[in-house]
Tab-separated table of C-alpha atoms in Angstrom:
chain	number	residue	atom	x	y	z
A	24	UNK	CA	0.000	0.000	0.000
A	25	UNK	CA	2.717	2.436	0.983
A	26	UNK	CA	4.410	1.737	-2.348
A	27	UNK	CA	1.282	2.767	-4.201
A	28	UNK	CA	1.260	6.212	-2.582
A	29	UNK	CA	4.308	7.949	-3.945
A	30	UNK	CA	4.723	10.688	-1.373
A	31	UNK	CA	4.505	8.257	1.560
A	32	UNK	CA	6.989	5.901	-0.120
A	33	UNK	CA	9.375	8.799	-0.623
A	34	UNK	CA	9.142	9.906	3.006
A	35	UNK	CA	9.700	6.326	4.196
A	36	UNK	CA	12.849	6.247	2.061
A	37	UNK	CA	14.077	9.502	3.573
A	38	UNK	CA	13.530	8.280	7.143
A	39	UNK	CA	15.360	5.054	6.226
A	40	UNK	CA	18.521	7.129	5.711
A	41	UNK	CA	18.678	7.838	9.443
A	42	UNK	CA	21.080	5.628	11.402
A	43	UNK	CA	19.527	2.386	12.660
A	44	UNK	CA	16.154	3.016	11.012
A	45	UNK	CA	14.718	0.122	8.993
A	46	UNK	CA	11.725	0.113	6.695
A	47	UNK	CA	9.203	-0.633	9.431
A	48	UNK	CA	10.394	2.097	11.777
A	49	UNK	CA	10.563	4.541	8.866
A	50	UNK	CA	6.941	3.705	8.118
A	51	UNK	CA	5.896	4.413	11.700
A	52	UNK	CA	7.693	7.757	11.509
A	53	UNK	CA	5.970	8.590	8.222
A	54	UNK	CA	2.544	7.814	9.706
A	55	UNK	CA	3.374	10.129	12.585
A	56	UNK	CA	4.087	12.928	10.107
A	57	UNK	CA	0.756	12.277	8.387
A	58	UNK	CA	-0.950	12.524	11.777
A	59	UNK	CA	0.651	15.917	12.467
A	60	UNK	CA	-1.047	19.188	11.694
A	61	UNK	CA	0.240	21.101	8.670
A	62	UNK	CA	1.923	23.620	11.005
A	63	UNK	CA	3.717	20.886	12.963
A	64	UNK	CA	5.008	19.260	9.796
A	65	UNK	CA	6.208	22.610	8.513
A	66	UNK	CA	8.072	23.221	11.761
A	67	UNK	CA	9.713	19.818	11.423
A	68	UNK	CA	10.812	20.495	7.841
A	69	UNK	CA	12.013	23.988	8.790
A	70	UNK	CA	14.118	22.579	11.639
A	71	UNK	CA	15.928	20.351	9.135
A	72	UNK	CA	16.565	23.188	6.693
A	73	UNK	CA	17.556	25.559	9.474
A	74	UNK	CA	20.217	23.214	10.847
A	75	UNK	CA	21.782	22.848	7.406
A	76	UNK	CA	21.707	26.613	6.857
A	77	UNK	CA	22.956	27.740	10.276
A	78	UNK	CA	25.267	25.089	11.660
A	79	UNK	CA	28.912	25.225	10.617
A	80	UNK	CA	32.272	24.367	12.100
A	81	UNK	CA	33.958	26.692	14.592
A	82	UNK	CA	36.969	28.261	12.870
A	83	UNK	CA	39.086	27.591	15.964
A	84	UNK	CA	38.130	24.181	17.358
A	85	UNK	CA	36.155	22.630	14.484
A	86	UNK	CA	33.102	21.871	16.614
A	87	UNK	CA	29.528	22.823	15.673
A	88	UNK	CA	28.482	26.451	16.003
A	89	UNK	CA	26.146	28.975	14.431
A	90	UNK	CA	28.813	31.704	14.630
A	91	UNK	CA	32.364	32.013	13.349
A	92	UNK	CA	33.883	31.065	16.717
A	93	UNK	CA	31.918	28.786	19.053
A	94	UNK	CA	30.705	29.735	22.528
A	95	UNK	CA	33.231	27.467	24.201
A	96	UNK	CA	36.269	28.865	22.370
A	97	UNK	CA	35.134	32.416	23.117
A	98	UNK	CA	34.932	32.200	26.905
A	99	UNK	CA	36.732	29.157	28.267
A	100	UNK	CA	40.235	28.463	29.571
A	101	UNK	CA	42.331	27.920	26.447
A	102	UNK	CA	45.369	26.548	28.293
A	103	UNK	CA	43.912	23.030	28.285
A	104	UNK	CA	42.769	21.520	24.988
A	105	UNK	CA	40.736	18.318	24.800
A	106	UNK	CA	41.239	16.584	21.428
A	107	UNK	CA	38.260	14.580	20.117
A	108	UNK	CA	37.385	12.805	16.905
A	109	UNK	CA	33.922	14.184	16.170
A	110	UNK	CA	31.819	17.206	17.162
A	111	UNK	CA	29.384	14.816	18.882
A	112	UNK	CA	32.171	13.849	21.314
A	113	UNK	CA	32.255	17.473	22.479
A	114	UNK	CA	28.572	17.165	23.321
A	115	UNK	CA	29.181	13.950	25.297
A	116	UNK	CA	31.957	15.534	27.388
A	117	UNK	CA	30.124	18.838	27.901
A	118	UNK	CA	27.254	16.941	29.494
A	119	UNK	CA	29.549	16.084	32.424
A	120	UNK	CA	30.102	19.766	33.341
A	121	UNK	CA	33.538	18.572	34.436
A	122	UNK	CA	35.962	19.804	31.801
A	123	UNK	CA	36.586	23.561	31.888
A	124	UNK	CA	39.007	23.902	28.962
A	125	UNK	CA	38.496	24.109	25.203
A	126	UNK	CA	38.244	21.467	22.488
A	127	UNK	CA	39.900	20.549	19.244
A	128	UNK	CA	37.909	18.374	16.844
A	129	UNK	CA	40.080	16.302	14.503
A	130	UNK	CA	37.187	15.275	12.223
A	131	UNK	CA	38.575	11.763	12.045
A	132	UNK	CA	41.417	9.660	13.395
A	133	UNK	CA	44.485	8.229	11.655
A	134	UNK	CA	43.453	5.027	9.895
A	135	UNK	CA	45.899	3.826	7.213
A	136	UNK	CA	43.594	0.943	6.244
A	137	UNK	CA	40.918	3.473	5.308
A	138	UNK	CA	43.464	5.780	3.682
A	139	UNK	CA	43.257	8.427	6.407
A	140	UNK	CA	46.690	9.842	7.209
A	141	UNK	CA	47.790	12.602	9.624
A	142	UNK	CA	47.329	15.243	6.914
A	143	UNK	CA	43.702	14.266	6.354
A	144	UNK	CA	42.573	15.280	9.842
A	145	UNK	CA	42.926	18.596	11.697
A	146	UNK	CA	46.346	17.969	13.247
A	147	UNK	CA	48.025	20.916	11.509
A	148	UNK	CA	45.373	23.215	12.968
A	149	UNK	CA	46.037	21.790	16.431
A	150	UNK	CA	49.774	22.488	16.161
A	151	UNK	CA	49.016	26.027	15.001
A	152	UNK	CA	46.908	26.583	18.126
A	153	UNK	CA	49.757	25.325	20.322
A	154	UNK	CA	52.041	27.880	18.693
A	155	UNK	CA	49.638	30.787	19.161
A	156	UNK	CA	48.538	30.442	22.770
A	157	UNK	CA	50.145	29.287	25.971
A	158	UNK	CA	48.809	25.735	26.174
A	159	UNK	CA	49.738	23.700	29.259
A	160	UNK	CA	48.057	20.383	28.497
A	161	UNK	CA	46.528	18.469	25.615
A	162	UNK	CA	44.082	15.760	26.706
A	163	UNK	CA	43.591	13.215	23.927
A	164	UNK	CA	40.046	11.850	24.094
A	165	UNK	CA	39.957	9.687	20.978
A	166	UNK	CA	38.097	6.381	21.113
A	167	UNK	CA	39.886	3.375	22.650
A	168	UNK	CA	40.246	1.533	19.340
A	169	UNK	CA	43.199	0.903	17.002
A	170	UNK	CA	42.694	4.109	15.076
A	171	UNK	CA	42.100	6.195	18.220
A	172	UNK	CA	45.153	4.696	19.918
A	173	UNK	CA	47.354	5.342	16.862
A	174	UNK	CA	46.215	8.964	16.732
A	175	UNK	CA	46.919	9.455	20.435
A	176	UNK	CA	50.436	8.010	20.069
A	177	UNK	CA	51.104	10.157	17.007
A	178	UNK	CA	49.944	13.336	18.759
A	179	UNK	CA	51.991	12.553	21.875
A	180	UNK	CA	55.168	12.110	19.801
A	181	UNK	CA	54.487	15.372	17.981
A	182	UNK	CA	53.429	17.560	20.911
A	183	UNK	CA	55.558	16.441	23.864
A	184	UNK	CA	58.790	17.843	22.318
A	185	UNK	CA	57.076	21.270	22.334
A	186	UNK	CA	57.050	21.150	26.127
A	187	UNK	CA	53.294	20.635	26.337
A	188	UNK	CA	51.925	17.911	28.626
A	189	UNK	CA	49.936	15.270	26.718
A	190	UNK	CA	47.510	12.999	28.552
A	191	UNK	CA	44.862	10.524	27.545
A	192	UNK	CA	41.534	9.495	29.070
A	193	UNK	CA	41.849	6.420	31.287
A	194	UNK	CA	40.564	3.049	30.115
A	195	UNK	CA	39.245	0.407	32.435
A	196	UNK	CA	36.213	-1.286	33.870
A	197	UNK	CA	33.107	0.884	33.467
A	198	UNK	CA	31.825	2.102	36.848
A	199	UNK	CA	28.895	-0.025	38.002
A	200	UNK	CA	29.702	-2.984	35.782
A	201	UNK	CA	31.152	-6.294	36.891
A	202	UNK	CA	34.582	-7.785	36.265
A	203	UNK	CA	32.952	-11.045	35.207
A	204	UNK	CA	31.194	-9.349	32.314
A	205	UNK	CA	33.959	-6.986	31.252
A	206	UNK	CA	35.440	-7.878	27.844
A	207	UNK	CA	39.013	-9.155	27.672
A	208	UNK	CA	40.526	-6.098	26.005
A	209	UNK	CA	39.049	-3.717	28.562
A	210	UNK	CA	40.065	-5.938	31.456
A	211	UNK	CA	43.639	-6.106	30.115
A	212	UNK	CA	43.754	-2.296	29.839
A	213	UNK	CA	42.446	-2.067	33.400
A	214	UNK	CA	45.392	-4.182	34.560
A	215	UNK	CA	47.947	-2.220	32.562
A	216	UNK	CA	46.605	1.141	33.734
A	217	UNK	CA	46.062	0.012	37.347
A	218	UNK	CA	46.531	2.697	40.013
A	219	UNK	CA	48.382	2.416	43.295
A	220	UNK	CA	46.144	2.756	46.337
B	10	UNK	CA	26.583	21.479	23.964
B	11	UNK	CA	23.562	20.721	21.833
B	12	UNK	CA	21.527	23.046	24.032
B	13	UNK	CA	23.921	25.884	23.266
B	14	UNK	CA	23.340	25.575	19.523
B	15	UNK	CA	19.749	26.575	19.044
B	16	UNK	CA	19.080	25.067	15.636
B	17	UNK	CA	20.451	21.653	16.649
B	18	UNK	CA	18.435	21.700	19.880
B	19	UNK	CA	15.315	22.497	17.898
B	20	UNK	CA	15.881	19.661	15.440
B	21	UNK	CA	16.519	17.234	18.316
B	22	UNK	CA	13.167	18.282	19.786
B	23	UNK	CA	11.424	17.699	16.482
B	24	UNK	CA	12.901	14.208	16.092
B	25	UNK	CA	11.876	13.451	19.695
B	26	UNK	CA	8.239	13.771	18.586
B	27	UNK	CA	8.566	10.590	16.519
B	28	UNK	CA	7.235	7.431	18.188
B	29	UNK	CA	9.804	5.626	20.338
B	30	UNK	CA	12.513	8.235	19.798
B	31	UNK	CA	14.296	9.470	22.948
B	32	UNK	CA	16.706	12.339	23.318
B	33	UNK	CA	19.778	10.287	22.471
B	34	UNK	CA	18.349	8.770	19.297
B	35	UNK	CA	17.011	12.170	18.254
B	36	UNK	CA	20.522	13.549	18.653
B	37	UNK	CA	21.969	10.828	16.424
B	38	UNK	CA	19.345	11.645	13.802
B	39	UNK	CA	20.175	15.353	14.030
B	40	UNK	CA	23.877	14.667	13.529
B	41	UNK	CA	23.003	12.627	10.463
B	42	UNK	CA	21.123	15.625	9.036
B	43	UNK	CA	24.142	17.851	9.702
B	44	UNK	CA	26.306	15.329	7.840
B	45	UNK	CA	23.994	15.420	4.814
B	46	UNK	CA	24.601	17.674	1.840
B	47	UNK	CA	22.340	20.695	1.535
B	48	UNK	CA	20.505	18.997	-1.353
B	49	UNK	CA	19.869	15.827	0.665
B	50	UNK	CA	18.522	17.798	3.627
B	51	UNK	CA	16.266	19.760	1.312
B	52	UNK	CA	14.895	16.547	-0.185
B	53	UNK	CA	14.206	15.256	3.331
B	54	UNK	CA	12.355	18.416	4.314
B	55	UNK	CA	10.447	18.415	1.015
B	56	UNK	CA	9.351	14.804	1.559
B	57	UNK	CA	7.783	15.827	4.874
B	58	UNK	CA	5.977	18.815	3.383
B	59	UNK	CA	4.916	16.840	0.326
B	60	UNK	CA	3.265	14.103	2.384
B	61	UNK	CA	1.262	16.662	4.337
B	62	UNK	CA	0.233	18.431	1.143
B	63	UNK	CA	-0.619	15.410	-0.993
B	64	UNK	CA	-1.863	12.640	1.279
B	65	UNK	CA	-5.525	12.665	2.213
B	66	UNK	CA	-8.239	10.149	2.994
B	67	UNK	CA	-9.988	8.237	0.218
B	68	UNK	CA	-13.559	9.524	-0.003
B	69	UNK	CA	-14.842	5.945	-0.242
B	70	UNK	CA	-12.790	3.787	2.138
B	71	UNK	CA	-11.027	6.375	4.317
B	72	UNK	CA	-7.537	5.007	3.642
B	73	UNK	CA	-4.571	7.113	2.502
B	74	UNK	CA	-4.475	8.321	-1.091
B	75	UNK	CA	-3.215	11.232	-3.171
B	76	UNK	CA	-6.419	11.261	-5.240
B	77	UNK	CA	-10.098	11.575	-4.405
B	78	UNK	CA	-10.663	7.819	-4.567
B	79	UNK	CA	-7.769	5.453	-3.786
B	80	UNK	CA	-6.252	2.954	-6.202
B	81	UNK	CA	-7.772	0.016	-4.353
B	82	UNK	CA	-11.335	1.334	-4.376
B	83	UNK	CA	-11.049	2.171	-8.076
B	84	UNK	CA	-10.127	-1.276	-9.394
B	85	UNK	CA	-10.803	-4.013	-6.859
B	86	UNK	CA	-13.713	-6.337	-6.128
B	87	UNK	CA	-16.126	-4.257	-4.061
B	88	UNK	CA	-18.311	-7.182	-3.004
B	89	UNK	CA	-16.029	-7.995	-0.072
B	90	UNK	CA	-15.141	-5.224	2.375
B	91	UNK	CA	-12.423	-5.612	4.988
B	92	UNK	CA	-13.042	-3.287	7.951
B	93	UNK	CA	-9.938	-1.997	9.759
B	94	UNK	CA	-9.217	0.538	12.472
B	95	UNK	CA	-6.408	2.574	10.886
B	96	UNK	CA	-5.021	3.257	7.403
B	97	UNK	CA	-1.783	1.528	8.471
B	98	UNK	CA	-3.753	-1.717	8.895
B	99	UNK	CA	-4.551	-1.572	5.177
B	100	UNK	CA	-0.834	-1.489	4.491
B	101	UNK	CA	-0.217	-4.531	6.726
B	102	UNK	CA	-2.897	-6.589	4.982
B	103	UNK	CA	-1.921	-5.455	1.466
B	104	UNK	CA	1.579	-6.796	2.052
B	105	UNK	CA	0.129	-10.337	2.093
B	106	UNK	CA	-1.182	-10.044	-1.507
B	107	UNK	CA	-3.934	-12.335	-0.244
B	108	UNK	CA	-7.029	-10.172	0.086
B	109	UNK	CA	-8.589	-9.154	-3.240
B	110	UNK	CA	-11.482	-7.020	-1.978
B	111	UNK	CA	-11.714	-3.415	-0.798
B	112	UNK	CA	-11.277	-1.799	2.601
B	113	UNK	CA	-13.185	0.386	4.996
B	114	UNK	CA	-11.164	2.343	7.536
B	115	UNK	CA	-13.105	3.188	10.706
B	116	UNK	CA	-10.491	5.653	12.013
B	117	UNK	CA	-10.937	4.263	15.506
B	118	UNK	CA	-12.871	1.605	17.379
B	119	UNK	CA	-15.708	1.868	19.881
B	120	UNK	CA	-14.216	2.655	23.274
B	121	UNK	CA	-16.710	4.041	25.836
B	122	UNK	CA	-13.944	4.550	28.412
B	123	UNK	CA	-12.225	6.962	26.016
B	124	UNK	CA	-15.531	8.523	25.001
B	125	UNK	CA	-15.527	7.006	21.512
B	126	UNK	CA	-19.026	5.864	20.521
B	127	UNK	CA	-20.360	4.333	17.280
B	128	UNK	CA	-21.055	7.788	15.871
B	129	UNK	CA	-17.462	8.915	16.336
B	130	UNK	CA	-16.030	6.406	13.879
B	131	UNK	CA	-16.877	5.768	10.222
B	132	UNK	CA	-19.710	3.258	10.783
B	133	UNK	CA	-22.363	5.385	9.093
B	134	UNK	CA	-20.169	5.535	5.964
B	135	UNK	CA	-19.840	1.739	6.022
B	136	UNK	CA	-23.607	1.257	6.164
B	137	UNK	CA	-24.002	3.694	3.277
B	138	UNK	CA	-21.598	1.614	1.195
B	139	UNK	CA	-23.592	-1.546	1.963
B	140	UNK	CA	-26.703	0.183	0.690
B	141	UNK	CA	-25.075	1.392	-2.531
B	142	UNK	CA	-23.304	-1.693	-3.818
B	143	UNK	CA	-23.977	-5.413	-3.745
B	144	UNK	CA	-21.762	-6.455	-0.846
B	145	UNK	CA	-21.546	-10.163	-0.029
B	146	UNK	CA	-19.254	-10.163	2.957
B	147	UNK	CA	-17.822	-7.818	5.549
B	148	UNK	CA	-14.603	-9.074	7.152
B	149	UNK	CA	-13.964	-7.303	10.452
B	150	UNK	CA	-10.207	-6.990	10.994
B	151	UNK	CA	-10.134	-4.878	14.156
B	152	UNK	CA	-7.464	-5.614	16.766
B	153	UNK	CA	-8.142	-8.491	19.192
B	154	UNK	CA	-8.578	-6.207	22.228
B	155	UNK	CA	-11.638	-5.098	24.205
B	156	UNK	CA	-12.322	-2.144	21.943
B	157	UNK	CA	-11.746	-4.130	18.738
B	158	UNK	CA	-13.978	-6.960	19.991
B	159	UNK	CA	-16.756	-4.558	20.955
B	160	UNK	CA	-16.633	-2.917	17.542
B	161	UNK	CA	-16.774	-6.286	15.784
B	162	UNK	CA	-19.803	-7.352	17.839
B	163	UNK	CA	-21.533	-4.034	17.202
B	164	UNK	CA	-20.948	-4.232	13.446
B	165	UNK	CA	-22.155	-7.856	13.301
B	166	UNK	CA	-25.435	-6.963	15.049
B	167	UNK	CA	-25.924	-4.046	12.685
B	168	UNK	CA	-24.969	-5.671	9.382
B	169	UNK	CA	-26.188	-9.270	9.625
B	170	UNK	CA	-29.904	-8.241	9.521
B	171	UNK	CA	-29.139	-6.635	6.110
B	172	UNK	CA	-28.426	-10.111	4.739
B	173	UNK	CA	-24.674	-9.506	4.489
B	174	UNK	CA	-22.257	-12.128	5.820
B	175	UNK	CA	-20.046	-10.790	8.613
B	176	UNK	CA	-16.817	-12.563	9.534
B	177	UNK	CA	-13.835	-11.806	11.709
B	178	UNK	CA	-10.146	-12.660	11.470
B	179	UNK	CA	-9.268	-15.798	13.453
B	180	UNK	CA	-7.401	-15.541	16.738
B	181	UNK	CA	-5.064	-18.194	17.998
B	182	UNK	CA	-1.514	-19.322	18.446
B	183	UNK	CA	0.826	-17.404	16.109
B	184	UNK	CA	2.324	-19.704	13.474
B	185	UNK	CA	5.844	-20.726	14.452
B	186	UNK	CA	5.418	-19.958	18.142
B	187	UNK	CA	5.041	-22.480	20.954
B	188	UNK	CA	2.054	-23.277	23.137
B	189	UNK	CA	4.239	-23.028	26.233
B	190	UNK	CA	4.995	-19.382	25.520
B	191	UNK	CA	1.585	-18.331	24.260
B	192	UNK	CA	-0.168	-15.912	26.632
B	193	UNK	CA	-3.293	-17.095	28.457
B	194	UNK	CA	-5.777	-14.925	26.598
B	195	UNK	CA	-4.522	-16.055	23.193
B	196	UNK	CA	-4.457	-19.683	24.253
B	197	UNK	CA	-8.030	-19.433	25.529
B	198	UNK	CA	-9.144	-17.920	22.210
B	199	UNK	CA	-7.338	-20.718	20.385
B	200	UNK	CA	-9.425	-23.240	22.347
B	201	UNK	CA	-12.688	-21.435	21.783
B	202	UNK	CA	-12.064	-21.024	18.051
B	203	UNK	CA	-10.638	-24.523	17.596
B	204	UNK	CA	-11.298	-26.115	14.194
B	205	UNK	CA	-12.437	-29.661	13.488
B	206	UNK	CA	-9.850	-31.714	11.631
């Protein structure tokens, strides 16, 4: 039935582009749109267009912003820079209200298998920032996978000679979980990075 | 972070309106939109607007269509009418390629607790159709819940005196499932509606 009605079929296809959304879920979403008032649907469509029109990358840190320089870069302590892979990682860390410094978004991590080298991500821009301001510490917050580890090692080798401290987020057993159910790799990292009491 | 960027926050809110979508999923959807090209985002927004502009209810059966009368009502055997609660039920049944008749969408079922009486759903329109054309059978395909059962009973009492056969979809153990795991209500229905071999 939904194939027979072109506009519904098209909307189902569009919703299917979203991550983790199959045909059935896309259909439920499409029905929800049909159930909306015209004004609600217009607001939805406008929100999509508005994000594409307004959101861009901060010219300093590379995170999302609607201005030239993002709100974090404008007001926060720029002596500590947290390096992340994606703008969404900034959002995850900001939620903690713990980190008071600024960010640097690499827009990727070094991954030779995928043809991503150090020049393909925003490492040059990071070095330029280190030259401009008095940076005390760079915290590398890339994911704990091969590519994230390689990037962290690469950055440490590059930045430490400049006299800037380089640290990395700790890996280990997630708080609240059990040793029995922790995967081998994580458990091994927890041993290697064990802390003296 | 996402709260600081107004347009992203707004889009996250819009995605949160979709059924079963929480804040986190809505955020992932919003990031996907940001990753799209301008043209892709525009197509997405247009698909939403287009559905609201084009899709309406078939003047005969009450299902979704872009025309005055839907494709099913125009060409199919109108002597058998399958009565369903929602337009999406039409879609579920059409997928089977089994039913060759036409539909009648009630847009609800009788539910006194929610203040929905027989006059609040499209029962009058169904009776009108029975008077106009030579209908042999009405298959009631409302959900097997209190409200769906009540509606089926009501329709049977109303339509049978007109000399039209009224049937209802069978209830029972889902094919492929096991008796042990079938819920009590379903198992009871399976006993009551047991068939002679």
